[in-house]
Amino acid sequence: MPVLGTCPGGDSVGQTRGRIFFFLPALILLAAFVVYPVINTVWLSFQTPEGEFSFFKNYAEILSEPEIVDLRGFKRGFPYGALIHNIMWIVIHLPLTVMLGLILAVILRDVKGGAIIKSIIFLGMVTPMVVGGIILRFLFDGSVGILPSFLSLFGVARRTLTAHPDTALFALILGSLWLWTPFSMVLYSAGLETIPDYVYEAAVIDGASPLRILFLITVPLLRPVTGVVITMTFLWVLKIFDIVYVATMGGPGGASNVLALQMYMYAFRQFNANAAAVVATFLMIVALVVSIPTFRALRGDES
Amino acid sequence: MRRKILIVFLVALVAICSLPGVAAEKRLTVISGWSGPEMDAFMPVLEAFEKETGIDVEYQIYRAEDLAVLLPAQFDAKTAPADVIFMWAWFIAKHAGDGHVLDMTGYLNEADFIPGALDPVKSGDKLYGGVYTGKVKPGFWYRKSFFEKHGLSVPKTWIEFTALCSKIQRISGIKAAIASGNGVGWPLSDITEHFIASYAGPDVTHALIDKQISWQDPVVASVFKDKLVPLLKAGYFSEPIEWTMAADLWWGGEYGLFFMGSWITGMVEDPDDLGVFSLPECKGIVFAPDYAFAPAYTKYPEEAKRLLAFLSTKGQEIQVTAGGHISTYAKVPLSAYPAVDREVAALLDGVVALPDLDDTIGGEWQPAFWDQLKLLWVSPGRVDEVLETLQRKVD
């Protein structure tokens, strides 16, 4: 039973008040700039533009629009709709980022000058995404782009990869790898530093091959890092906007459109805050559904 | 005692600062999307205003696409990033209705402008903006030296036009007959509007703007299917290339023709080498003025209105001397124009001056139009899908 004048945790009332005093400003700011906008966005998504409550009517309408899901794409080719494009982005980008980051971190760990090479690779990460998007536009340009020029050496006709519906999304995904893989490489590099050398030395003495060491020691011990990389990459891909906006504006014909860009179109072209709120809420729910279990699993690992 | 002295001192300081001579100087901010050579040509206009009025003017660059995002939020907060802002006419008209734009009625005399120039920023008998110079989108530009070297001539009929494209296409070193400029998509929309005005007519352009005719209507569809798509399928148009780069490549001889607005005259090394022709049978040419407005939240409403009035009148005369701009202010003399712009002005003779279709419709439809045309350019076989999407976006 708590003694009079102390809180259940054993702290004095004064200490508790002091904590509340220091906690309060952050709480007020969070409430004003995070909690209130989130609640208001969710509330907006259930309203008509006239302010009437419409249950899930907005959701049914928006999520069935061809800009979001276009089933005709499965017969005709791109576009498939922003939601499908986001899924494709996740399916392609996520495993590649994880694998490339891990491979680069492992290879460059013991290479002479590895730190310099890592710094060069990291330049992609520190490049502002808008600048990255502009660079991508020129990188894939049929006349001056590096990739079409390289492909032409193998007899592939030069063409602007971001200008054609069948290649635009893949070109952006490829470009985004350059911009985001450094993030996973850096995290894995930091993770590798935490694995004690004696673990590897023991494995070598036991005669383990480098591949067995990679898959049976490095990868399992980096599991918490992998969890963070997967979650952060997933969230980054889910909200991908700037590269697409600058490089293709979601085109041609919506072939590289993504949910965040569609949300922007609803909000600032249609001035339809309710439609934009539907997409925002949808993105938030998906982000929560994926990130909460991942962080819980990570916490379990730690404990 | 000290406290009293401090209070007296502060009161005196405030009083002194409130005197007209000591108060901070008024400084107006103007926003437009012009940068590089376009900005260089615009700065003398602002300098002339400063000289005439003694009011400082600061210039900031924002693209209209970015302003479309920025301004609604600022207006909701009852603020604005500048005192005079160049923006799409439809945007000005929309926000004037919500009380975010200063009333300019009485500051400009409508009779001093070309007919209809102020209409897009009018609501009833109220005027909510100023009109600046216009850009003409006259047709296909070519280098006279290129045409002379290869024995090419300006086409007078559609058959001659397709023959010209075919001839250019066969010239060694040419990648395609026509360079297709691409920004966010607008240069392609300019080309398409020119085809619609030429082969469906100005009335159809107006009907499309007013949403009185469908994009899938046979008249409209035939412009796409019988004129534009065959050229695209024949490969006469290049795939979309970033428009400033396309201009360089065309000027460098990799393409024979380039469709662009009249501002191209200010972008090339030798404007005297420029020639331009409209599509044969052309009945209407897009003449797209720029519009500006003073937000209701400016600190200096009277000065902002004065600047806006200056830009719409005397400013235009200064601007046209730099080339690439056609005045909407009727009092600007022809002698103010460079020679190449007089050639552009001659193309307007006998045809209807049309508003820019996508700028007039605006909203979500505009980027959809640009985007669908980018698709059409690389996949002309999907023309029906393009027209269906454009109509769906109108609905």
XYZ file of C-alpha atoms in Angstrom:
698
model
C 0.000 0.000 0.000
C 1.489 3.327 -1.031
C 2.614 5.575 1.780
C 0.714 8.878 2.034
C 2.351 11.482 -0.233
C 3.912 8.952 -2.575
C 2.725 7.593 -5.892
C 2.279 3.853 -6.609
C 5.745 3.727 -8.199
C 7.265 4.965 -5.005
C 7.852 8.499 -6.299
C 6.815 11.490 -4.264
C 3.899 13.666 -5.387
C 6.379 16.452 -6.080
C 8.390 14.222 -8.415
C 5.257 13.168 -10.273
C 4.183 16.788 -10.651
C 7.618 17.681 -11.888
C 7.432 14.964 -14.514
C 3.999 16.084 -15.622
C 5.282 19.645 -15.808
C 8.088 18.655 -18.191
C 5.952 16.186 -20.092
C 3.081 18.606 -20.649
C 4.616 20.830 -23.377
C 5.449 17.799 -25.507
C 1.991 16.392 -24.884
C 0.322 19.650 -25.930
C 2.407 19.865 -29.092
C 1.709 16.227 -29.942
C -1.989 16.711 -29.340
C -2.117 19.855 -31.482
C 0.076 18.774 -34.364
C -0.307 14.985 -34.475
C -3.332 13.686 -32.609
C -5.807 16.376 -33.642
C -4.884 16.311 -37.373
C -5.069 12.503 -37.379
C -8.482 12.452 -35.728
C -9.702 15.244 -37.979
C -8.451 13.428 -41.090
C -10.217 10.231 -40.080
C -13.372 12.214 -39.328
C -13.146 14.000 -42.696
C -12.896 10.672 -44.499
C -16.364 9.766 -43.227
C -17.936 13.029 -44.297
C -19.313 14.382 -47.551
C -17.888 17.694 -48.832
C -21.020 19.276 -47.369
C -20.083 18.001 -43.925
C -22.665 15.215 -43.627
C -21.702 11.872 -42.114
C -21.576 9.302 -44.888
C -20.371 6.113 -43.156
C -18.176 4.166 -45.631
C -19.617 5.693 -48.808
C -16.426 7.690 -49.474
C -14.301 4.592 -48.983
C -16.447 2.527 -51.343
C -16.336 5.238 -53.991
C -12.664 6.140 -53.777
C -11.286 2.635 -53.470
C -13.300 1.519 -56.498
C -12.042 4.324 -58.744
C -9.771 3.214 -61.600
C -7.106 5.596 -60.328
C -6.844 3.414 -57.211
C -7.490 -0.074 -58.618
C -7.856 -0.605 -62.360
C -8.567 -4.266 -63.018
C -8.506 -3.662 -66.792
C -4.756 -3.403 -66.380
C -4.521 -7.174 -65.965
C -5.747 -7.567 -69.553
C -4.232 -4.503 -71.155
C -1.095 -3.744 -69.117
C -0.264 -0.575 -67.185
C -1.875 1.262 -65.414
C -3.179 -1.056 -62.708
C -4.108 1.722 -60.307
C -2.185 3.428 -57.521
C -2.855 0.743 -54.892
C -1.570 -2.076 -57.113
C 1.426 0.065 -58.075
C 2.241 0.590 -54.395
C 1.997 -3.152 -53.829
C 4.286 -3.805 -56.822
C 6.700 -1.234 -55.451
C 6.757 -3.012 -52.074
C 7.089 -6.481 -53.595
C 10.039 -5.463 -55.799
C 11.734 -2.727 -53.818
C 11.579 -4.179 -50.317
C 13.435 -7.505 -50.835
C 15.974 -5.874 -53.147
C 16.738 -3.145 -50.621
C 17.142 -5.669 -47.823
C 19.354 -7.983 -49.876
C 21.476 -5.305 -51.506
C 21.997 -3.475 -48.232
C 23.053 -6.674 -46.495
C 25.330 -7.806 -49.320
C 27.004 -4.405 -49.609
C 27.486 -4.155 -45.855
C 28.994 -7.645 -45.639
C 31.240 -7.223 -48.683
C 32.450 -3.764 -47.740
C 33.064 -4.667 -44.110
C 36.502 -6.127 -44.694
C 37.382 -4.485 -48.006
C 40.220 -1.987 -48.026
C 38.711 1.453 -48.572
C 35.261 0.070 -47.740
C 34.428 3.155 -45.715
C 35.076 5.395 -48.717
C 32.976 3.180 -50.999
C 30.184 3.182 -48.417
C 30.353 6.979 -48.240
C 29.984 7.181 -52.017
C 27.026 4.803 -51.948
C 25.553 6.822 -49.090
C 25.403 9.897 -51.341
C 22.185 8.463 -52.769
C 20.638 8.601 -49.310
C 21.588 12.213 -48.612
C 20.357 13.379 -52.014
C 17.016 15.169 -51.563
C 14.291 13.028 -53.084
C 13.129 15.842 -55.357
C 16.646 16.203 -56.741
C 16.828 12.425 -56.982
C 13.623 12.423 -59.020
C 15.034 14.966 -61.460
C 18.249 12.969 -61.780
C 16.197 9.841 -62.472
C 14.386 11.631 -65.277
C 17.673 12.278 -67.023
C 19.188 8.929 -66.018
C 16.479 7.106 -67.953
C 16.207 9.580 -70.835
C 16.491 7.995 -74.262
C 18.834 10.679 -75.623
C 21.195 11.388 -72.743
C 20.436 8.758 -70.092
C 23.084 6.358 -68.816
C 20.849 3.305 -68.625
C 19.371 3.483 -72.173
C 22.908 4.137 -73.458
C 24.202 1.092 -71.596
C 21.325 -1.074 -72.812
C 21.908 0.071 -76.391
C 25.333 -1.638 -76.214
C 23.386 -4.898 -76.117
C 21.164 -3.944 -79.042
C 18.227 -2.654 -76.987
C 16.595 0.288 -78.783
C 17.117 3.580 -76.967
C 13.978 4.972 -75.413
C 13.040 7.060 -72.427
C 12.138 4.467 -69.834
C 10.011 6.828 -67.765
C 7.967 7.843 -70.820
C 6.547 4.400 -71.603
C 3.756 2.819 -69.561
C 5.370 -0.623 -69.486
C 8.681 0.604 -68.049
C 7.896 3.822 -66.129
C 7.088 2.216 -62.762
C 9.982 -0.247 -62.948
C 12.365 2.580 -63.841
C 11.260 4.528 -60.769
C 11.571 1.472 -58.537
C 15.067 0.865 -59.877
C 15.972 4.494 -59.291
C 14.547 4.450 -55.783
C 16.861 1.539 -54.970
C 19.798 3.859 -55.597
C 18.240 6.407 -53.253
C 17.205 4.055 -50.445
C 19.615 1.083 -50.409
C 22.276 3.186 -48.625
C 19.891 3.398 -45.672
C 19.742 -0.373 -45.306
C 23.496 -0.682 -45.967
C 24.294 1.749 -43.155
C 21.986 -0.011 -40.687
C 23.433 -3.395 -41.565
C 26.968 -2.024 -41.300
C 26.192 -0.762 -37.808
C 24.580 -4.124 -36.985
C 27.638 -6.018 -38.165
C 29.822 -4.058 -35.780
C 27.798 -5.455 -32.868
C 28.560 -9.083 -33.733
C 31.642 -10.114 -31.767
C 34.631 -11.332 -33.765
C 34.989 -14.476 -31.674
C 31.722 -15.796 -33.104
C 33.200 -15.694 -36.607
C 36.548 -17.025 -35.389
C 34.817 -20.001 -33.806
C 32.900 -20.659 -37.018
C 36.077 -20.565 -39.077
C 37.816 -22.955 -36.688
C 34.821 -25.275 -37.049
C 35.387 -25.170 -40.815
C 32.247 -23.251 -41.810
C 32.222 -21.873 -45.365
C 31.657 -18.115 -45.912
C 28.140 -18.795 -47.184
C 27.258 -20.892 -44.128
C 28.680 -18.139 -41.909
C 26.515 -15.609 -43.731
C 23.284 -17.574 -43.517
C 23.767 -19.288 -40.145
C 25.515 -16.549 -38.177
C 25.323 -13.110 -39.783
C 21.722 -13.146 -41.002
C 20.192 -14.547 -37.772
C 22.204 -12.187 -35.585
C 21.124 -9.236 -37.717
C 17.437 -10.123 -37.355
C 16.570 -7.054 -35.246
C 18.265 -4.823 -37.828
C 16.398 -6.581 -40.631
C 13.153 -5.885 -38.806
C 13.936 -2.185 -38.638
C 15.047 -2.091 -42.290
C 11.896 -3.876 -43.457
C 9.586 -1.647 -41.414
C 11.251 1.618 -42.358
C 11.497 0.643 -46.033
C 7.881 -0.463 -46.068
C 6.748 2.845 -44.613
C 8.990 4.785 -47.021
C 7.603 2.940 -50.017
C 4.044 3.294 -48.770
C 4.327 7.073 -48.671
C 6.478 7.394 -51.782
C 5.581 10.650 -53.493
C 8.387 13.052 -54.325
C 10.316 10.871 -56.785
C 7.142 10.020 -58.676
C 5.856 13.599 -58.649
C 9.072 14.985 -60.073
C 10.080 12.203 -62.447
C 6.771 11.177 -64.065
C 3.894 12.892 -62.232
C 2.380 9.425 -62.067
C 2.332 8.991 -65.820
C 2.198 8.215 -68.593
C -1.519 7.589 -68.388
C -1.303 6.866 -64.661
C 1.192 4.024 -65.250
C 3.390 5.065 -62.319
C 0.728 6.611 -60.112
C 0.920 5.849 -56.381
C -1.438 6.393 -53.467
C 0.341 9.423 -52.008
C 0.324 11.169 -55.374
C -3.355 10.354 -55.848
C -4.019 11.804 -52.402
C -2.244 14.979 -53.522
C -4.401 15.112 -56.667
C -7.579 14.801 -54.633
C -6.440 17.440 -52.144
C -4.828 20.072 -54.344
C -6.308 19.563 -57.798
C -9.852 18.496 -57.001
C -9.776 20.383 -53.688
C -11.627 17.345 -52.347
C -10.352 17.044 -48.780
C -12.701 14.139 -48.046
C -11.347 11.975 -50.870
C -7.787 12.824 -49.853
C -8.638 11.937 -46.243
C -9.876 8.518 -47.348
C -6.522 7.751 -48.979
C -4.612 9.209 -46.010
C -6.586 7.124 -43.516
C -6.153 4.025 -45.639
C -2.381 4.582 -45.761
C -2.274 5.163 -42.028
C -4.153 1.932 -41.269
C -1.865 -0.107 -43.550
C 1.192 1.498 -41.957
C -0.079 0.691 -38.445
C -1.047 -2.865 -39.358
C 2.466 -3.538 -40.628
C 4.607 -1.570 -38.218
C 2.992 -2.400 -34.862
C 3.437 -6.207 -35.098
C 6.970 -5.729 -36.414
C 7.979 -3.514 -33.530
C 6.304 -5.901 -31.081
C 8.241 -8.804 -32.557
C 11.446 -6.805 -32.294
C 10.730 -5.994 -28.663
C 10.167 -9.706 -28.078
C 13.538 -10.446 -29.663
C 15.237 -7.931 -27.431
C 13.653 -9.282 -24.275
C 11.029 55.627 -11.010
C 13.144 53.505 -13.345
C 10.040 51.685 -14.428
C 8.331 54.959 -15.339
C 11.337 56.106 -17.343
C 11.354 52.808 -19.200
C 7.649 53.090 -20.047
C 8.072 56.679 -21.265
C 11.051 55.608 -23.346
C 9.131 52.736 -24.960
C 6.102 54.921 -25.708
C 8.381 57.525 -27.310
C 10.099 54.834 -29.360
C 6.800 53.495 -30.665
C 5.630 57.029 -31.491
C 8.832 57.816 -33.378
C 8.675 54.573 -35.320
C 5.106 55.366 -36.309
C 6.147 58.566 -38.059
C 5.898 58.193 -41.870
C 9.566 58.842 -42.508
C 10.779 56.384 -39.917
C 8.319 53.578 -40.525
C 9.656 50.569 -42.367
C 9.637 51.084 -46.114
C 6.901 49.394 -48.038
C 8.152 46.443 -50.015
C 5.923 44.507 -52.363
C 6.502 40.903 -53.309
C 5.641 39.522 -56.724
C 5.450 35.812 -57.469
C 5.474 34.178 -60.872
C 6.863 31.037 -62.432
C 9.361 32.762 -64.681
C 12.988 31.907 -64.159
C 16.160 32.103 -66.245
C 15.806 34.147 -69.452
C 12.076 34.665 -68.833
C 12.817 36.197 -65.444
C 15.581 38.347 -66.942
C 13.059 39.746 -69.406
C 10.552 40.439 -66.629
C 12.853 42.219 -64.195
C 13.024 45.496 -66.175
C 9.248 45.765 -65.779
C 9.506 45.623 -61.996
C 12.446 48.018 -62.030
C 10.366 50.498 -64.043
C 7.625 50.299 -61.408
C 10.145 50.891 -58.628
C 11.498 53.902 -60.482
C 8.063 55.360 -61.116
C 6.629 54.864 -57.626
C 9.619 54.554 -55.291
C 8.150 51.322 -53.926
C 10.576 48.413 -53.646
C 9.560 45.156 -55.279
C 10.939 41.743 -54.496
C 10.576 38.940 -57.021
C 10.088 35.287 -56.095
C 9.762 32.241 -58.319
C 7.029 29.693 -57.703
C 5.543 27.375 -60.301
C 1.769 27.579 -60.680
C 1.579 23.870 -59.766
C 3.266 24.625 -56.443
C 1.143 27.702 -55.808
C -1.946 25.558 -56.289
C -0.825 23.607 -53.223
C 0.450 26.514 -51.181
C -2.211 29.166 -51.631
C -5.395 27.402 -50.433
C -3.774 26.633 -47.067
C -2.437 30.180 -46.798
C -5.815 31.641 -47.686
C -7.460 29.539 -44.974
C -4.972 31.059 -42.541
C -5.845 34.501 -43.945
C -2.356 35.150 -45.218
C -0.570 35.180 -48.564
C 3.035 34.712 -49.674
C 3.093 37.808 -51.900
C 1.269 41.001 -52.771
C 0.865 40.230 -56.459
C 0.759 36.648 -57.696
C 0.711 35.344 -61.259
C -1.608 32.377 -61.406
C -4.057 30.465 -63.596
C -7.175 32.478 -64.372
C -9.509 29.663 -63.251
C -7.743 29.587 -59.889
C -8.123 33.344 -59.423
C -11.794 33.221 -60.347
C -12.436 30.303 -57.990
C -10.787 31.962 -54.986
C -12.231 35.387 -55.757
C -15.620 33.847 -55.077
C -14.421 32.859 -51.609
C -13.236 36.388 -50.796
C -9.492 35.722 -51.031
C -8.807 38.151 -53.887
C -8.811 41.967 -53.916
C -11.393 43.692 -56.042
C -9.649 45.496 -58.921
C -12.778 47.107 -60.311
C -12.052 50.652 -61.422
C -8.294 50.194 -61.626
C -8.293 48.943 -65.210
C -10.355 50.167 -68.122
C -11.658 47.150 -70.001
C -11.831 49.114 -73.256
C -8.038 49.474 -73.221
C -7.556 45.737 -73.586
C -8.160 43.291 -76.404
C -11.757 42.060 -76.274
C -12.394 39.384 -73.698
C -8.893 39.561 -72.213
C -10.192 40.351 -68.720
C -13.211 38.028 -68.854
C -11.560 35.052 -67.109
C -10.927 37.128 -63.951
C -14.319 38.843 -63.923
C -17.331 37.887 -61.886
C -20.438 39.817 -62.820
C -19.356 43.448 -63.008
C -16.449 42.947 -60.594
C -12.864 42.569 -61.711
C -10.594 40.379 -59.599
C -7.272 40.478 -61.363
C -5.057 41.962 -63.982
C -4.112 40.593 -67.362
C -0.526 40.578 -68.511
C 1.008 39.816 -71.873
C -0.035 36.698 -73.728
C 1.891 33.910 -75.366
C 0.758 32.763 -78.753
C 1.043 29.112 -79.602
C 1.212 29.589 -83.344
C 2.403 26.223 -84.594
C 5.563 24.501 -85.726
C 8.871 26.339 -85.508
C 11.709 25.574 -87.877
C 15.153 26.909 -88.636
C 15.169 28.756 -91.916
C 18.747 27.612 -92.518
C 17.686 23.983 -92.007
C 14.822 24.309 -94.507
C 17.106 26.021 -97.063
C 19.844 23.438 -96.654
C 17.473 20.522 -97.275
C 15.215 22.183 -99.842
C 12.138 22.114 -97.611
C 9.178 24.456 -97.840
C 6.290 25.478 -95.613
C 3.268 23.193 -96.247
C 0.004 24.625 -97.529
C -2.121 21.458 -97.274
C -2.371 18.470 -94.955
C -0.822 16.237 -97.630
C 2.089 18.635 -97.966
C 2.472 18.639 -94.199
C 2.701 14.846 -93.972
C 5.060 14.856 -96.975
C 7.245 17.408 -95.196
C 7.362 15.211 -92.093
C 8.269 12.223 -94.230
C 11.037 14.188 -95.996
C 12.522 15.423 -92.733
C 12.343 11.930 -91.277
C 14.529 10.620 -94.085
C 17.269 13.232 -93.638
C 20.436 11.645 -92.328
C 21.046 12.327 -88.624
C 17.436 13.222 -87.934
C 15.890 11.305 -85.056
C 12.303 12.305 -85.810
C 10.588 14.979 -87.868
C 9.074 16.748 -84.854
C 10.566 17.150 -81.398
C 7.893 16.569 -78.727
C 8.572 18.791 -75.756
C 7.500 17.534 -72.387
C 7.289 19.428 -69.134
C 4.691 18.025 -66.836
C 2.894 17.364 -70.116
C 1.776 20.798 -71.248
C 3.731 21.056 -74.513
C 1.866 17.975 -75.746
C -1.416 19.607 -74.791
C -0.468 22.670 -76.846
C 0.092 20.482 -79.903
C -3.193 18.676 -79.378
C -5.107 21.928 -78.935
C -3.619 23.184 -82.189
C -4.833 20.059 -83.994
C -8.317 20.436 -82.469
C -8.522 24.129 -83.401
C -7.310 23.375 -86.928
C -9.383 20.313 -87.805
C -12.426 20.498 -85.527
C -12.534 24.276 -85.367
C -12.635 27.013 -82.739
C -16.272 26.282 -81.904
C -15.372 22.764 -80.845
C -12.538 24.127 -78.687
C -15.018 26.436 -76.943
C -17.535 23.604 -76.612
C -14.883 21.389 -75.014
C -14.006 24.150 -72.558
C -17.675 24.632 -71.734
C -18.122 20.860 -71.449
C -20.858 20.952 -74.065
C -19.297 18.304 -76.253
C -17.832 14.949 -75.337
C -14.214 14.035 -75.913
C -15.570 10.861 -77.473
C -17.739 12.815 -79.914
C -16.951 11.743 -83.513
C -15.805 15.283 -84.409
C -13.232 15.340 -81.632
C -12.295 11.679 -81.982
C -11.618 12.121 -85.704
C -9.005 14.802 -84.978
C -7.185 12.299 -82.833
C -7.742 9.218 -84.987
C -7.390 10.704 -88.483
C -4.753 13.383 -87.923
C -2.725 13.003 -84.754
C -2.554 9.236 -84.313
C -1.344 8.480 -87.888
C 1.544 10.931 -87.376
C 2.370 9.345 -84.030
C 2.193 5.844 -85.471
C 4.469 6.890 -88.346
C 7.016 8.011 -85.762
C 7.054 11.616 -86.969
C 6.786 12.838 -83.388
C 9.632 11.993 -81.037
C 8.796 10.456 -77.715
C 8.267 13.180 -75.076
C 11.561 14.875 -74.193
C 12.040 17.446 -71.428
C 11.080 20.587 -73.334
C 14.163 22.754 -72.815
C 16.327 19.808 -73.820
C 14.045 19.184 -76.819
C 14.518 22.826 -77.830
C 18.311 22.397 -77.748
C 18.193 19.136 -79.701
C 15.888 20.651 -82.330
C 18.081 23.739 -82.624
C 21.099 21.426 -82.879
C 19.576 19.684 -85.911
C 18.357 16.383 -84.447
C 14.742 17.262 -85.212
C 13.277 19.372 -88.006
C 10.234 20.948 -86.358
C 9.312 21.981 -82.840
C 5.889 22.989 -81.593
C 6.183 25.670 -78.964
C 4.746 28.968 -77.812
C 6.025 32.329 -78.952
C 8.434 32.543 -75.991
C 10.801 30.311 -77.985
C 11.990 33.470 -79.725
C 13.646 34.511 -76.495
C 15.307 31.131 -75.995
C 17.277 30.581 -79.200
C 20.685 31.881 -80.195
C 19.550 33.487 -83.445
C 15.875 34.510 -83.574
C 16.354 35.723 -87.171
C 16.840 32.092 -88.218
C 13.404 31.193 -86.851
C 10.410 30.481 -89.040
C 6.976 29.332 -87.967
C 3.881 27.930 -89.650
C 0.481 26.834 -88.424
C -1.122 23.577 -89.488
C -2.712 23.888 -92.923
C -6.395 24.807 -92.654
C -5.784 26.251 -89.203
C -8.830 28.211 -88.028
C -7.849 29.187 -84.545
C -4.677 29.887 -82.628
C -4.291 29.761 -78.885
C -3.497 33.122 -77.402
C -2.917 32.613 -73.713
C -2.461 35.681 -71.535
C -0.924 35.440 -68.088
C -3.069 36.595 -65.199
C -2.174 38.020 -61.835
C -4.069 38.970 -58.715
C -3.593 40.723 -55.417
C -4.575 38.540 -52.447
C -7.011 40.003 -49.946
C -4.400 39.438 -47.231
C -1.718 41.752 -48.596
C -0.388 44.305 -46.104
C -0.422 46.995 -48.769
C -3.670 46.670 -50.720
C -3.468 50.059 -52.468
C 0.151 49.565 -53.525
C -0.558 46.023 -54.667
C -3.429 47.240 -56.828
C -1.194 49.962 -58.207
C 1.464 47.416 -59.147
C -1.113 45.143 -60.706
C -2.482 48.027 -62.757
C 1.059 48.966 -63.819
C 1.828 45.404 -64.902
C -1.382 45.260 -66.924
C -0.681 48.502 -68.767
C 2.735 50.161 -68.967
C 4.481 46.982 -67.874
C 3.297 45.163 -70.967
C 4.967 47.672 -73.271
C 8.304 47.087 -71.518
C 7.837 43.315 -71.553
C 7.100 42.963 -75.282
C 10.372 44.647 -76.226
C 12.198 41.594 -74.817
C 10.457 39.345 -77.345
C 8.205 36.315 -77.083
C 5.258 38.187 -75.568
C 2.196 39.693 -77.225
C 0.435 42.516 -75.431
C -3.162 42.336 -74.310
C -3.068 46.085 -73.653
C -4.293 47.642 -76.866
C -2.280 50.821 -76.413
C 1.070 49.084 -76.926
C 2.347 50.190 -80.358
C 3.489 47.616 -82.949
C 6.867 49.342 -83.060
C 7.541 48.034 -79.546
C 7.782 44.448 -80.825
C 10.910 42.745 -82.184
C 10.625 41.704 -85.857
C 10.140 37.971 -85.164
C 7.100 38.688 -82.997
C 5.525 40.684 -85.790
C 5.722 37.468 -87.865
C 3.876 35.671 -85.051
C 1.325 38.445 -84.904
C 0.807 38.045 -88.673
C -0.226 34.401 -88.139
C -3.049 35.592 -85.923
C -4.474 37.554 -88.828
C -7.680 35.926 -90.071
C -7.893 33.231 -87.421
C -9.790 33.143 -84.150
C -7.797 33.795 -80.984
C -8.585 30.953 -78.605
C -8.093 30.553 -74.853
C -5.725 27.866 -73.677
C -7.996 24.863 -73.291
C -6.370 23.077 -70.370
C -5.505 26.277 -68.498
C -9.118 27.378 -68.778
C -10.617 24.094 -67.614
C -7.954 23.584 -64.931
C -8.621 21.547 -61.802
C -7.969 17.826 -61.741
C -8.741 17.581 -65.436
C -5.637 19.512 -66.474
C -2.965 17.110 -65.187
C -5.117 14.204 -66.379
C -5.105 15.723 -69.885
C -1.333 16.136 -69.803
C -0.858 12.619 -68.501
C -3.175 10.968 -71.008
C -1.397 12.732 -73.859
C 1.931 11.406 -72.619
C 0.362 7.953 -72.869
C -1.034 8.662 -76.338
C 2.370 9.829 -77.566
C 4.039 6.517 -76.800
C 0.996 4.259 -77.254
C -1.128 5.817 -80.018
C -3.092 2.575 -80.313
C -4.721 3.364 -76.970
C -6.481 6.459 -78.310
C -9.979 5.205 -77.382
C -8.903 4.643 -73.799
C -7.351 8.133 -73.700
C -10.547 9.787 -74.939
C -12.667 7.738 -72.553
C -10.484 8.792 -69.603
C -10.593 12.452 -70.609
C -14.371 12.336 -70.777
C -14.616 10.492 -67.454
C -12.512 13.211 -65.844
C -14.820 15.882 -67.277
C -17.860 14.078 -65.842
